[in-house]
PDB file of C-alpha atoms in Angstrom:
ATOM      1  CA  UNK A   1     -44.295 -71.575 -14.155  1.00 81.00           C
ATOM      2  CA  UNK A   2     -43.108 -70.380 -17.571  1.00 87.00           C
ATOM      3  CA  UNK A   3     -39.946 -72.689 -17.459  1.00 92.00           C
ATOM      4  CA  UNK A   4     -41.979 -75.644 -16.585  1.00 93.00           C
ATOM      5  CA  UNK A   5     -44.587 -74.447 -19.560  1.00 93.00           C
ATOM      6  CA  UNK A   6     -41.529 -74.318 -22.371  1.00 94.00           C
ATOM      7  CA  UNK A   7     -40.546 -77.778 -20.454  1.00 95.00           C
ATOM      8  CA  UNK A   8     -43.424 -79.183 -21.675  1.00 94.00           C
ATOM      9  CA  UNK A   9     -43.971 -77.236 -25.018  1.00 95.00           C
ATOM     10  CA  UNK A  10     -40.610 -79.058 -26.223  1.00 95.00           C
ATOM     11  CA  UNK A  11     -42.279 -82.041 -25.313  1.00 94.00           C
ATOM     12  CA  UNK A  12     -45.082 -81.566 -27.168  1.00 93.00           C
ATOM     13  CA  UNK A  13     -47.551 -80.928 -24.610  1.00 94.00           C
ATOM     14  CA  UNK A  14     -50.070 -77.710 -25.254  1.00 94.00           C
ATOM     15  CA  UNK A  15     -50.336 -75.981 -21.496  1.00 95.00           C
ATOM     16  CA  UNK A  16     -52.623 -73.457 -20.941  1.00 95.00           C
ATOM     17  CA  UNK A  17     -52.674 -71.283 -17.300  1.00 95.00           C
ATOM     18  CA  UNK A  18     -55.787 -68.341 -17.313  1.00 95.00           C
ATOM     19  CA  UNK A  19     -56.911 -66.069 -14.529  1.00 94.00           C
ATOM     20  CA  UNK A  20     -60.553 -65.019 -14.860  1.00 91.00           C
ATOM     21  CA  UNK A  21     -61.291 -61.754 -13.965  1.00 85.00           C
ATOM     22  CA  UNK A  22     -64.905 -62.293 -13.533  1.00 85.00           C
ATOM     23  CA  UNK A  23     -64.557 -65.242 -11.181  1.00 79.00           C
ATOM     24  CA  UNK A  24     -62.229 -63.119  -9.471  1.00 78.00           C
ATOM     25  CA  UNK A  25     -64.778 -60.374  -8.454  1.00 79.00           C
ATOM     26  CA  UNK A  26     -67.293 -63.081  -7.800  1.00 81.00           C
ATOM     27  CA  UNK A  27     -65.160 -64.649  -5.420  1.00 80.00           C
ATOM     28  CA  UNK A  28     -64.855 -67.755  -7.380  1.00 82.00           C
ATOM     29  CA  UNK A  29     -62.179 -70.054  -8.022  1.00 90.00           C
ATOM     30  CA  UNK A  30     -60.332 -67.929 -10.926  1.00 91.00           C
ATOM     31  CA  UNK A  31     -57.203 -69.502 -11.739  1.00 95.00           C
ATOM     32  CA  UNK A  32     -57.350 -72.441 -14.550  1.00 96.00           C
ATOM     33  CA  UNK A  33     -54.380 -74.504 -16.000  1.00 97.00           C
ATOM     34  CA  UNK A  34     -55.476 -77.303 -18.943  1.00 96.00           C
ATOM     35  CA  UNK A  35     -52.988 -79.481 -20.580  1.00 96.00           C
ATOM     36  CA  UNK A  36     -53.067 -82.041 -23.372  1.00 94.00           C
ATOM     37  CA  UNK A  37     -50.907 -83.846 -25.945  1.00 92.00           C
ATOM     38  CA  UNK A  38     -47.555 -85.099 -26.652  1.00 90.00           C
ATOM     39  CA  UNK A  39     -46.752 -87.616 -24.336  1.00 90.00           C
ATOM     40  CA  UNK A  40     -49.544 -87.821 -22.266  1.00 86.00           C
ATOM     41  CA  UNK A  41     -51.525 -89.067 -25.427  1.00 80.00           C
ATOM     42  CA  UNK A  42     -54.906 -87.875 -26.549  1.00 71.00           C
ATOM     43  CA  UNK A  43     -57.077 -89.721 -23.535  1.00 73.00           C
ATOM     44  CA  UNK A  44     -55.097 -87.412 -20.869  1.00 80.00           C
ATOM     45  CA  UNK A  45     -56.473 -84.293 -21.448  1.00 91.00           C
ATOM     46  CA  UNK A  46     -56.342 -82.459 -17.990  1.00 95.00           C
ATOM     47  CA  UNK A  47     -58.115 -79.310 -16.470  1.00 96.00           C
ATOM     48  CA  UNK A  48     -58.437 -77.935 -12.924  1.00 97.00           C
ATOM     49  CA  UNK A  49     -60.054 -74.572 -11.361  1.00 95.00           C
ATOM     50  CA  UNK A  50     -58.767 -73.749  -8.249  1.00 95.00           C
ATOM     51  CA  UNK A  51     -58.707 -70.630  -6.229  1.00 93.00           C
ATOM     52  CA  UNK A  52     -55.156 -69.950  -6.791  1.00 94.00           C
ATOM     53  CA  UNK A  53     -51.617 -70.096  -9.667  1.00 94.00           C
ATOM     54  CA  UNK A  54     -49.988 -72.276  -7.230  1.00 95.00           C
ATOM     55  CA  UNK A  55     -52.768 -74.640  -6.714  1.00 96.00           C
ATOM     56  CA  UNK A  56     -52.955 -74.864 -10.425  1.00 96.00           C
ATOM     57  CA  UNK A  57     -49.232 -75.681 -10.250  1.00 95.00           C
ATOM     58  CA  UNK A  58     -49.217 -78.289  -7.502  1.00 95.00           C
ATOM     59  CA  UNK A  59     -52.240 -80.155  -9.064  1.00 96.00           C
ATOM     60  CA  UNK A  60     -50.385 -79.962 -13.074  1.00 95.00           C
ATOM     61  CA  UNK A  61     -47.520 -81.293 -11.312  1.00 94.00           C
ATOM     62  CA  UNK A  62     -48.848 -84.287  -9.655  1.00 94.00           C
ATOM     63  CA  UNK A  63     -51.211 -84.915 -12.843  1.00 93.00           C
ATOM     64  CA  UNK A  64     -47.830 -85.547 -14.776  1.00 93.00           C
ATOM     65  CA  UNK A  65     -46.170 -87.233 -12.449  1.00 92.00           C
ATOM     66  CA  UNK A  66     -49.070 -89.690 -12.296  1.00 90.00           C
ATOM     67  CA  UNK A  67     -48.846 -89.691 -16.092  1.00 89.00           C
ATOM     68  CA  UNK A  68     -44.687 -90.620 -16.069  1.00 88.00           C
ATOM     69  CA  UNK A  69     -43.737 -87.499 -17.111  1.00 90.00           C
ATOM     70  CA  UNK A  70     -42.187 -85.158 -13.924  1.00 89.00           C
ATOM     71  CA  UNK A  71     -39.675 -82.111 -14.686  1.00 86.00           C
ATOM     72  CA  UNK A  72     -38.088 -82.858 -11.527  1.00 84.00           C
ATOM     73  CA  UNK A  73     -36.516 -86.511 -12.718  1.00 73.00           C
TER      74      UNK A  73
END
């Protein structure tokens, strides 16, 4: 996760990953990861709450490679 975050950071895209601690105790879906900037312009701000860091992962990484930006090319 934090190789793929400087990845991006030298690219100009801001990437932000958060666990909540309250949604955590309230069962809810705690991990966050937002993104904007750089090459994905200013219309392609992205967020997603999901129950888990690799969800978050799975669902960054498809939002950039939807985008035409993928660390794996």
């Amino acid at each position: 996760m934090f190789e793929l975050m400087e990845w991006l950071a030298e690219r100009g895209v801001t990437t932000v990953f958060k666990v909540d601690g309250e949604r955590t105790v309230e069962r809810k879906k705690a991990w966050m990861v937002i993104v904007s900037g750089g090459p994905l312009g200013e219309d392609s701000f992205f967020r997603a709450d999901l129950g888990s860091a690799d969800a978050c992962l799975d669902s960054l990484i498809a939002h950039l490679e939807r985008n035409g930006l993928s660390p794996f090319a």
